[in-house]
């Protein structure tokens, strides 16, 4: 190496350091997307950002539903060390916004007119006083059932349209010796299933009254009691090893044909896709019986934290990449969800995705697009947590009757709100 080239190398190194301080080209992302389908979807984002020259610093915190991830996030923010962005649900984002912990990407939001294409219901969670501080990466919904088609054919089953139809179908599977219902017996999963049971039992207006309005009469009603009765009926159809099971292992039971059906949000479809299964051919997707026409949503957002000046450009790039129509299509095809932008064509989606997109649009225009109680879109985390608690205690027999469950639910929600 000549003296001159050493000088040049040193100079360019110095320049590189200076550039690094002014523009830290790294996106640090906290998330709980660790299953096969989830990781595949996240890869779409990593690749898009890497094409733009951004490095990815992964902060994965395993645990479906994100409870563990939210604990880690809290600690990072408290230590003054927030990630560039974090996967987040509903009211969790509002809490960070209220505490002044989120940044501002309104400049790009205005330029790209996000307000015109994202449903108003979601903008409640992605903006604070008109300023964009989170971006919605998808729209998931919880009121789906996922069915193994060959098991369905074997038992001669047809699409269940009501809760009673569903019980009859589960009964057929049981009689044929299959595990009827693949359940992950964790609080968030049981509560997520109960969202659908309540909407099916009482209708979406009842669901709204009870969970969005926390209306006392609705919570104490016979309809709520009947919802618990219906939940109890599902207990007869799970296998003995359901307690504590992860959601994706329950999905795998349906994928393999060990079980007929899983009641789960459409992130389950990401697992079918990762296992190379085809919608309509290998598996069937229906709305939870009795809830067709309604969408009980949970949107994954990236909360954009208040980061130092040198990290802001990377944050802006992440936000812009997340909201680009082509990314919203590519990502959601893999994730199982549907785009959070209403102007993304459904061309690349399978039949379940096409139905999901149409359902969101229809529900959004007729007032049946409603946030999931279990997934922190109907109430703040403390209330949602109290809900998980009562539902799981009832399902596992610690709360013995539906009457007692109603009493406990009213008490727990009142204490938490
Ligand atoms: C949900 C989240 C989904 C999926 C699921 C299981 O809360 O919205 O994206 O990750 O948890 O982990």
Short mmCIF file of C-alpha atoms and ligand atoms in Angstrom, two decimals:
data_model
loop_
_atom_site.label_atom_id
_atom_site.label_comp_id
_atom_site.label_asym_id
_atom_site.label_seq_id
_atom_site.Cartn_x
_atom_site.Cartn_y
_atom_site.Cartn_z
CA UNK A 1 0.00 0.00 0.00
CA UNK A 2 1.43 3.39 -0.95
CA UNK A 3 1.53 6.30 1.46
CA UNK A 4 -1.07 8.07 -0.67
CA UNK A 5 -3.54 5.15 -0.61
CA UNK A 6 -3.12 4.86 3.18
CA UNK A 7 -3.94 8.55 3.45
CA UNK A 8 -6.97 8.12 1.22
CA UNK A 9 -8.18 5.06 3.12
CA UNK A 10 -7.81 6.90 6.43
CA UNK A 11 -9.65 9.90 5.06
CA UNK A 12 -12.52 7.81 3.74
CA UNK A 13 -12.69 5.95 7.06
CA UNK A 14 -12.98 9.28 8.84
CA UNK A 15 -15.71 10.26 6.42
CA UNK A 16 -17.51 7.00 7.05
CA UNK A 17 -17.52 7.66 10.79
CA UNK A 18 -18.83 11.17 10.26
CA UNK A 19 -21.55 9.90 7.96
CA UNK A 20 -22.46 7.25 10.51
CA UNK A 21 -22.99 9.81 13.24
CA UNK A 22 -25.18 11.95 11.00
CA UNK A 23 -27.11 9.11 9.41
CA UNK A 24 -27.29 5.82 11.26
CA UNK A 25 -28.49 3.45 8.55
CA UNK A 26 -29.82 0.80 10.85
CA UNK A 27 -33.38 -0.15 11.70
CA UNK A 28 -33.74 -1.74 15.10
CA UNK A 29 -37.08 -3.54 15.29
CA UNK A 30 -38.69 -5.23 18.26
CA UNK A 31 -41.34 -7.83 17.39
CA UNK A 32 -42.79 -11.23 18.29
CA UNK A 33 -42.82 -12.68 14.81
CA UNK A 34 -40.90 -15.86 15.43
CA UNK A 35 -43.09 -18.60 13.91
CA UNK A 36 -42.39 -19.90 10.38
CA UNK A 37 -45.06 -17.80 8.67
CA UNK A 38 -44.33 -14.70 10.73
CA UNK A 39 -40.58 -14.85 10.08
CA UNK A 40 -41.20 -15.30 6.34
CA UNK A 41 -43.35 -12.16 6.31
CA UNK A 42 -40.79 -10.14 8.23
CA UNK A 43 -38.17 -11.16 5.66
CA UNK A 44 -40.12 -9.27 3.00
CA UNK A 45 -39.56 -6.08 5.00
CA UNK A 46 -35.92 -6.82 5.77
CA UNK A 47 -35.25 -7.34 2.07
CA UNK A 48 -37.03 -4.16 1.01
CA UNK A 49 -35.02 -2.11 3.47
CA UNK A 50 -31.76 -3.77 2.58
CA UNK A 51 -32.34 -2.82 -1.07
CA UNK A 52 -32.44 0.77 0.15
CA UNK A 53 -29.17 0.30 2.04
CA UNK A 54 -30.56 -0.08 5.57
CA UNK A 55 -29.20 -2.67 7.97
CA UNK A 56 -31.61 -4.66 10.11
CA UNK A 57 -31.11 -5.11 13.84
CA UNK A 58 -33.54 -7.74 14.97
CA UNK A 59 -35.00 -7.72 18.50
CA UNK A 60 -37.28 -10.78 18.49
CA UNK A 61 -39.18 -11.60 21.68
CA UNK A 62 -40.95 -14.93 21.24
CA UNK A 63 -44.47 -15.40 22.59
CA UNK A 64 -47.66 -15.27 20.54
CA UNK A 65 -49.91 -12.30 21.19
CA UNK A 66 -46.90 -10.20 22.22
CA UNK A 67 -47.14 -10.15 26.02
CA UNK A 68 -43.45 -10.88 26.54
CA UNK A 69 -42.51 -8.44 23.77
CA UNK A 70 -44.44 -5.67 25.49
CA UNK A 71 -42.52 -6.29 28.73
CA UNK A 72 -39.19 -6.04 26.90
CA UNK A 73 -40.32 -2.90 25.11
CA UNK A 74 -41.32 -1.26 28.37
CA UNK A 75 -37.88 -1.94 29.83
CA UNK A 76 -36.06 -0.59 26.77
CA UNK A 77 -38.11 2.61 26.72
CA UNK A 78 -37.72 3.09 30.48
CA UNK A 79 -33.94 2.73 30.08
CA UNK A 80 -33.96 5.49 27.45
CA UNK A 81 -32.98 2.98 24.79
CA UNK A 82 -36.05 2.64 22.53
CA UNK A 83 -35.91 0.64 19.31
CA UNK A 84 -36.38 2.45 15.99
CA UNK A 85 -39.78 0.78 15.90
CA UNK A 86 -41.76 -1.91 17.65
CA UNK A 87 -44.60 -4.15 16.59
CA UNK A 88 -47.48 -3.02 18.75
CA UNK A 89 -51.23 -3.45 19.16
CA UNK A 90 -53.95 -0.85 19.69
CA UNK A 91 -54.06 0.85 23.05
CA UNK A 92 -50.43 0.00 23.84
CA UNK A 93 -49.46 2.56 21.19
CA UNK A 94 -51.79 5.17 22.65
CA UNK A 95 -50.12 4.78 26.05
CA UNK A 96 -46.66 5.43 24.59
CA UNK A 97 -47.99 8.36 22.59
CA UNK A 98 -49.57 9.87 25.68
CA UNK A 99 -46.29 9.51 27.56
CA UNK A 100 -44.56 11.47 24.77
CA UNK A 101 -42.39 8.54 23.74
CA UNK A 102 -43.26 8.41 20.04
CA UNK A 103 -41.74 10.24 17.10
CA UNK A 104 -43.36 11.92 14.12
CA UNK A 105 -43.42 10.83 10.50
CA UNK A 106 -46.18 13.22 9.45
CA UNK A 107 -44.02 14.73 6.72
CA UNK A 108 -43.99 11.50 4.71
CA UNK A 109 -47.59 10.71 5.73
CA UNK A 110 -48.79 14.02 4.28
CA UNK A 111 -46.70 13.69 1.14
CA UNK A 112 -48.03 10.20 0.47
CA UNK A 113 -51.58 10.92 1.63
CA UNK A 114 -51.88 8.01 4.09
CA UNK A 115 -54.91 9.64 5.70
CA UNK A 116 -56.87 9.04 2.49
CA UNK A 117 -56.20 5.31 2.27
CA UNK A 118 -56.05 3.99 5.86
CA UNK A 119 -59.44 3.30 7.55
CA UNK A 120 -60.37 6.04 10.04
CA UNK A 121 -60.80 3.42 12.77
CA UNK A 122 -57.09 2.60 12.50
CA UNK A 123 -55.98 6.22 12.40
CA UNK A 124 -57.18 6.53 15.99
CA UNK A 125 -54.20 4.31 16.88
CA UNK A 126 -51.61 5.54 14.37
CA UNK A 127 -51.95 9.28 14.99
CA UNK A 128 -51.91 11.63 17.99
CA UNK A 129 -53.45 15.05 17.51
CA UNK A 130 -53.17 14.60 13.78
CA UNK A 131 -49.50 13.62 13.86
CA UNK A 132 -48.50 10.15 12.57
CA UNK A 133 -46.45 8.27 15.14
CA UNK A 134 -47.16 4.66 14.10
CA UNK A 135 -47.75 2.86 10.81
CA UNK A 136 -50.24 0.04 10.24
CA UNK A 137 -48.54 -2.85 8.48
CA UNK A 138 -51.66 -4.99 8.07
CA UNK A 139 -55.20 -5.74 9.11
CA UNK A 140 -55.62 -9.08 10.83
CA UNK A 141 -58.95 -10.30 12.07
CA UNK A 142 -59.69 -12.86 14.75
CA UNK A 143 -63.08 -14.20 13.65
CA UNK A 144 -61.89 -16.97 11.35
CA UNK A 145 -61.86 -20.77 11.43
CA UNK A 146 -59.16 -22.79 9.60
CA UNK A 147 -60.14 -26.26 8.47
CA UNK A 148 -58.15 -29.20 7.11
CA UNK A 149 -59.92 -30.02 3.84
CA UNK A 150 -59.19 -33.73 3.69
CA UNK A 151 -60.47 -34.25 7.24
CA UNK A 152 -63.53 -32.17 6.29
CA UNK A 153 -64.11 -34.35 3.21
CA UNK A 154 -63.61 -37.52 5.20
CA UNK A 155 -66.33 -36.59 7.70
CA UNK A 156 -68.62 -35.19 5.00
CA UNK A 157 -68.65 -31.75 6.63
CA UNK A 158 -69.99 -28.53 5.11
CA UNK A 159 -69.48 -24.88 5.98
CA UNK A 160 -70.96 -24.19 9.43
CA UNK A 161 -73.16 -21.09 9.31
CA UNK A 162 -74.20 -20.87 12.95
CA UNK A 163 -72.78 -21.79 16.33
CA UNK A 164 -75.01 -24.87 16.44
CA UNK A 165 -73.75 -25.93 13.00
CA UNK A 166 -70.25 -25.56 14.34
CA UNK A 167 -70.98 -27.83 17.31
CA UNK A 168 -72.51 -30.40 14.96
CA UNK A 169 -69.42 -30.30 12.74
CA UNK A 170 -67.09 -30.71 15.73
CA UNK A 171 -69.25 -33.63 16.85
CA UNK A 172 -68.82 -35.33 13.48
CA UNK A 173 -65.04 -35.01 13.69
CA UNK A 174 -65.08 -36.44 17.19
CA UNK A 175 -67.18 -39.41 16.09
CA UNK A 176 -64.70 -40.06 13.29
CA UNK A 177 -61.80 -40.15 15.76
CA UNK A 178 -60.12 -36.87 14.78
CA UNK A 179 -59.27 -34.12 17.25
CA UNK A 180 -62.10 -31.72 16.48
CA UNK A 181 -60.68 -28.43 17.78
CA UNK A 182 -56.96 -27.60 17.87
CA UNK A 183 -56.60 -25.16 20.72
CA UNK A 184 -53.62 -23.48 22.25
CA UNK A 185 -54.67 -23.21 25.88
CA UNK A 186 -52.99 -19.90 26.70
CA UNK A 187 -54.95 -16.93 28.07
CA UNK A 188 -54.56 -14.71 25.00
CA UNK A 189 -55.62 -17.52 22.65
CA UNK A 190 -58.70 -18.47 24.65
CA UNK A 191 -59.69 -14.81 24.93
CA UNK A 192 -59.15 -14.37 21.18
CA UNK A 193 -61.51 -17.30 20.55
CA UNK A 194 -64.04 -15.88 23.02
CA UNK A 195 -64.17 -12.62 21.00
CA UNK A 196 -65.68 -14.68 18.18
CA UNK A 197 -67.97 -16.67 20.46
CA UNK A 198 -69.43 -13.46 21.91
CA UNK A 199 -69.97 -11.91 18.47
CA UNK A 200 -71.59 -15.13 17.26
CA UNK A 201 -73.81 -15.47 20.33
CA UNK A 202 -74.97 -11.87 20.64
CA UNK A 203 -74.24 -10.31 17.26
CA UNK A 204 -71.76 -7.54 16.51
CA UNK A 205 -73.87 -4.76 18.06
CA UNK A 206 -73.91 -6.68 21.34
CA UNK A 207 -70.15 -7.21 21.09
CA UNK A 208 -69.65 -3.46 20.64
CA UNK A 209 -71.90 -2.60 23.59
CA UNK A 210 -70.16 -5.05 25.87
CA UNK A 211 -66.53 -4.61 24.89
CA UNK A 212 -66.17 -1.23 23.21
CA UNK A 213 -68.68 0.64 25.40
CA UNK A 214 -68.22 -1.58 28.49
CA UNK A 215 -71.97 -1.21 28.91
CA UNK A 216 -72.92 -2.61 32.30
CA UNK A 217 -76.25 -4.06 31.18
CA UNK A 218 -74.64 -5.86 28.24
CA UNK A 219 -71.83 -7.24 30.39
CA UNK A 220 -74.30 -8.54 32.97
CA UNK A 221 -76.81 -9.81 30.41
CA UNK A 222 -78.13 -13.29 29.71
CA UNK A 223 -76.46 -13.00 26.32
CA UNK A 224 -73.07 -12.74 28.03
CA UNK A 225 -73.98 -15.71 30.17
CA UNK A 226 -74.98 -17.63 27.06
CA UNK A 227 -71.63 -16.68 25.48
CA UNK A 228 -69.86 -18.40 28.37
CA UNK A 229 -72.22 -21.38 28.02
CA UNK A 230 -71.21 -21.61 24.38
CA UNK A 231 -67.52 -21.33 25.22
CA UNK A 232 -67.94 -24.19 27.68
CA UNK A 233 -69.44 -26.34 24.93
CA UNK A 234 -66.21 -26.02 22.94
CA UNK A 235 -64.29 -27.61 25.81
CA UNK A 236 -65.71 -31.01 24.83
CA UNK A 237 -63.83 -30.90 21.56
CA UNK A 238 -60.23 -30.17 22.53
CA UNK A 239 -57.57 -32.83 23.10
CA UNK A 240 -56.20 -33.48 26.60
CA UNK A 241 -52.88 -31.75 25.85
CA UNK A 242 -54.24 -28.36 24.90
CA UNK A 243 -53.15 -26.44 28.02
CA UNK A 244 -50.22 -24.09 27.38
CA UNK A 245 -49.83 -25.05 23.72
CA UNK A 246 -48.42 -22.37 21.37
CA UNK A 247 -50.80 -21.14 18.70
CA UNK A 248 -48.61 -22.24 15.79
CA UNK A 249 -48.40 -25.79 17.16
CA UNK A 250 -52.20 -25.85 17.19
CA UNK A 251 -52.14 -24.65 13.57
CA UNK A 252 -49.68 -27.44 12.75
CA UNK A 253 -52.20 -30.00 14.06
CA UNK A 254 -54.68 -28.79 11.45
CA UNK A 255 -52.03 -28.58 8.73
CA UNK A 256 -51.06 -32.21 9.38
CA UNK A 257 -54.65 -33.41 9.55
CA UNK A 258 -54.46 -34.45 13.20
CA UNK A 259 -57.21 -31.96 13.96
CA UNK A 260 -60.13 -30.60 11.96
CA UNK A 261 -60.17 -26.93 12.84
CA UNK A 262 -58.50 -24.07 14.64
CA UNK A 263 -60.27 -20.86 15.64
CA UNK A 264 -57.59 -18.23 15.18
CA UNK A 265 -56.73 -14.91 13.60
CA UNK A 266 -55.51 -15.02 10.03
CA UNK A 267 -51.86 -15.14 11.08
CA UNK A 268 -52.66 -18.89 11.10
CA UNK A 269 -52.86 -18.69 7.31
CA UNK A 270 -49.20 -17.62 7.26
CA UNK A 271 -48.38 -21.04 8.73
CA UNK A 272 -50.38 -22.90 6.05
CA UNK A 273 -48.55 -20.91 3.41
CA UNK A 274 -45.14 -21.54 4.96
CA UNK A 275 -46.05 -25.28 4.88
CA UNK A 276 -46.86 -24.90 1.15
CA UNK A 277 -50.56 -25.56 1.63
CA UNK A 278 -53.09 -24.06 -0.74
CA UNK A 279 -56.30 -22.28 0.24
CA UNK A 280 -59.40 -24.07 -1.06
CA UNK A 281 -57.42 -27.20 -1.90
CA UNK A 282 -55.62 -28.18 1.30
CA UNK A 283 -57.44 -25.97 3.76
CA UNK A 284 -60.63 -23.95 4.05
CA UNK A 285 -61.21 -20.58 5.67
CA UNK A 286 -64.58 -19.45 6.93
CA UNK A 287 -65.63 -16.64 9.18
CA UNK A 288 -66.37 -17.91 12.68
CA UNK A 289 -69.90 -19.32 12.32
CA UNK A 290 -72.46 -16.61 12.94
CA UNK A 291 -70.06 -13.70 12.41
CA UNK A 292 -69.90 -13.44 8.61
CA UNK A 293 -70.20 -9.77 7.61
CA UNK A 294 -68.30 -8.58 10.68
CA UNK A 295 -64.57 -8.10 11.03
CA UNK A 296 -63.10 -8.17 14.53
CA UNK A 297 -59.74 -6.66 13.75
CA UNK A 298 -56.30 -6.37 15.22
CA UNK A 299 -53.81 -4.45 13.20
CA UNK A 300 -50.09 -4.86 13.65
CA UNK A 301 -48.58 -1.41 13.84
CA UNK A 302 -44.99 -0.29 14.04
CA UNK A 303 -44.79 2.27 16.81
CA UNK A 304 -42.12 4.79 15.85
CA UNK A 305 -40.18 5.88 18.91
CA UNK A 306 -38.56 9.19 19.65
CA UNK A 307 -35.04 8.34 18.56
CA UNK A 308 -31.88 10.47 18.32
CA UNK A 309 -31.46 12.67 15.24
CA UNK A 310 -29.01 10.30 13.56
CA UNK A 311 -31.61 7.48 13.60
CA UNK A 312 -34.52 9.48 12.19
CA UNK A 313 -33.78 8.98 8.49
CA UNK A 314 -33.83 5.19 8.95
CA UNK A 315 -37.12 5.48 10.84
CA UNK A 316 -38.64 7.56 8.06
CA UNK A 317 -37.42 5.00 5.49
CA UNK A 318 -39.00 2.18 7.50
CA UNK A 319 -42.31 4.05 7.71
CA UNK A 320 -42.31 4.83 3.99
CA UNK A 321 -41.38 1.25 3.03
CA UNK A 322 -44.11 -0.14 5.30
CA UNK A 323 -46.77 2.02 3.73
CA UNK A 324 -45.82 1.44 0.10
CA UNK A 325 -48.65 -0.31 -1.78
CA UNK A 326 -46.36 -2.96 -3.27
CA UNK A 327 -44.95 -3.84 0.14
CA UNK A 328 -48.43 -3.96 1.70
CA UNK A 329 -49.39 -6.52 -0.92
CA UNK A 330 -46.22 -8.63 -0.77
CA UNK A 331 -46.02 -8.67 3.02
CA UNK A 332 -49.66 -9.47 3.68
CA UNK A 333 -49.78 -12.26 1.10
CA UNK A 334 -47.15 -14.00 3.23
CA UNK A 335 -48.44 -12.95 6.66
CA UNK A 336 -52.04 -14.08 6.13
CA UNK A 337 -53.43 -10.62 6.85
CA UNK A 338 -54.82 -8.01 4.44
CA UNK A 339 -53.39 -4.59 3.55
CA UNK A 340 -54.01 -1.66 5.88
CA UNK A 341 -54.33 0.53 2.79
CA UNK A 342 -57.69 0.30 1.06
CA UNK A 343 -56.21 0.98 -2.40
CA UNK A 344 -54.09 -2.17 -2.72
CA UNK A 345 -55.39 -4.62 -5.36
CA UNK A 346 -56.26 -8.17 -4.25
CA UNK A 347 -54.63 -9.69 -7.36
CA UNK A 348 -51.82 -11.53 -5.57
CA UNK A 349 -53.96 -12.86 -2.71
CA UNK A 350 -55.44 -16.36 -2.36
CA UNK A 351 -59.18 -16.88 -1.92
CA UNK A 352 -59.03 -16.34 1.84
CA UNK A 353 -57.08 -13.10 1.34
CA UNK A 354 -59.53 -11.92 -1.31
CA UNK A 355 -62.41 -12.60 1.06
CA UNK A 356 -60.51 -10.85 3.86
CA UNK A 357 -60.00 -7.73 1.74
CA UNK A 358 -63.64 -7.63 0.62
CA UNK A 359 -64.85 -8.25 4.19
CA UNK A 360 -62.79 -5.38 5.59
CA UNK A 361 -64.12 -2.96 2.99
CA UNK A 362 -67.74 -4.02 3.50
CA UNK A 363 -67.52 -4.07 7.30
CA UNK A 364 -65.74 -0.71 7.34
CA UNK A 365 -68.55 0.89 5.37
CA UNK A 366 -71.40 -0.57 7.40
CA UNK A 367 -70.08 -0.20 10.94
CA UNK A 368 -69.20 -3.83 11.60
CA UNK A 369 -65.44 -3.29 11.58
CA UNK A 370 -64.75 -3.58 15.31
CA UNK A 371 -61.59 -3.85 17.40
CA UNK A 372 -60.67 -7.09 19.13
CA UNK A 373 -61.07 -7.05 22.91
CA UNK A 374 -58.52 -9.84 23.33
CA UNK A 375 -55.97 -8.07 21.12
CA UNK A 376 -56.07 -4.64 22.79
CA UNK A 377 -58.16 -2.92 20.14
CA UNK A 378 -61.32 -2.44 22.18
CA UNK A 379 -59.84 -1.44 25.54
CA UNK A 380 -56.52 -0.47 27.14
CA UNK A 381 -54.09 -3.25 28.16
CA UNK A 382 -55.19 -3.46 31.81
CA UNK A 383 -58.80 -4.11 30.81
CA UNK A 384 -57.84 -6.56 28.07
CA UNK A 385 -55.60 -8.37 30.55
CA UNK A 386 -58.46 -8.67 33.05
CA UNK A 387 -60.60 -10.13 30.25
CA UNK A 388 -57.92 -12.74 29.38
CA UNK A 389 -57.80 -13.69 33.03
CA UNK A 390 -61.49 -14.36 33.50
CA UNK A 391 -61.90 -16.19 30.18
CA UNK A 392 -58.97 -18.49 30.85
CA UNK A 393 -60.03 -19.23 34.44
CA UNK A 394 -63.46 -20.17 33.16
CA UNK A 395 -62.15 -22.31 30.31
CA UNK A 396 -59.80 -24.21 32.63
CA UNK A 397 -62.54 -24.74 35.20
CA UNK A 398 -61.26 -22.43 37.95
CA UNK A 399 -64.42 -20.36 37.57
CA UNK A 400 -67.07 -23.03 37.57
CA UNK A 401 -70.30 -21.60 36.14
CA UNK A 402 -71.31 -19.09 33.50
CA UNK A 403 -73.09 -17.06 36.17
CA UNK A 404 -69.90 -16.83 38.18
CA UNK A 405 -67.95 -15.97 35.03
CA UNK A 406 -70.25 -13.03 34.31
CA UNK A 407 -69.90 -11.76 37.87
CA UNK A 408 -66.12 -12.09 37.76
CA UNK A 409 -65.93 -10.43 34.35
CA UNK A 410 -67.92 -7.39 35.46
CA UNK A 411 -65.82 -7.08 38.62
CA UNK A 412 -62.48 -7.52 36.82
CA UNK A 413 -63.29 -5.07 34.01
CA UNK A 414 -64.54 -2.45 36.48
CA UNK A 415 -61.42 -2.76 38.59
CA UNK A 416 -59.15 -2.48 35.58
CA UNK A 417 -60.74 0.45 33.76
C1 LIG B 1 -51.01 -11.23 17.14
C2 LIG B 1 -50.38 -10.42 16.04
C3 LIG B 1 -50.12 -11.26 14.84
C4 LIG B 1 -49.46 -12.57 15.22
C5 LIG B 1 -50.08 -13.21 16.46
C6 LIG B 1 -49.37 -14.45 16.96
O1 LIG B 1 -51.17 -10.45 18.28
O2 LIG B 1 -51.23 -9.36 15.69
O3 LIG B 1 -49.33 -10.57 13.91
O4 LIG B 1 -48.14 -12.33 15.36
O5 LIG B 1 -50.18 -12.31 17.49
O6 LIG B 1 -48.07 -14.20 17.35
#
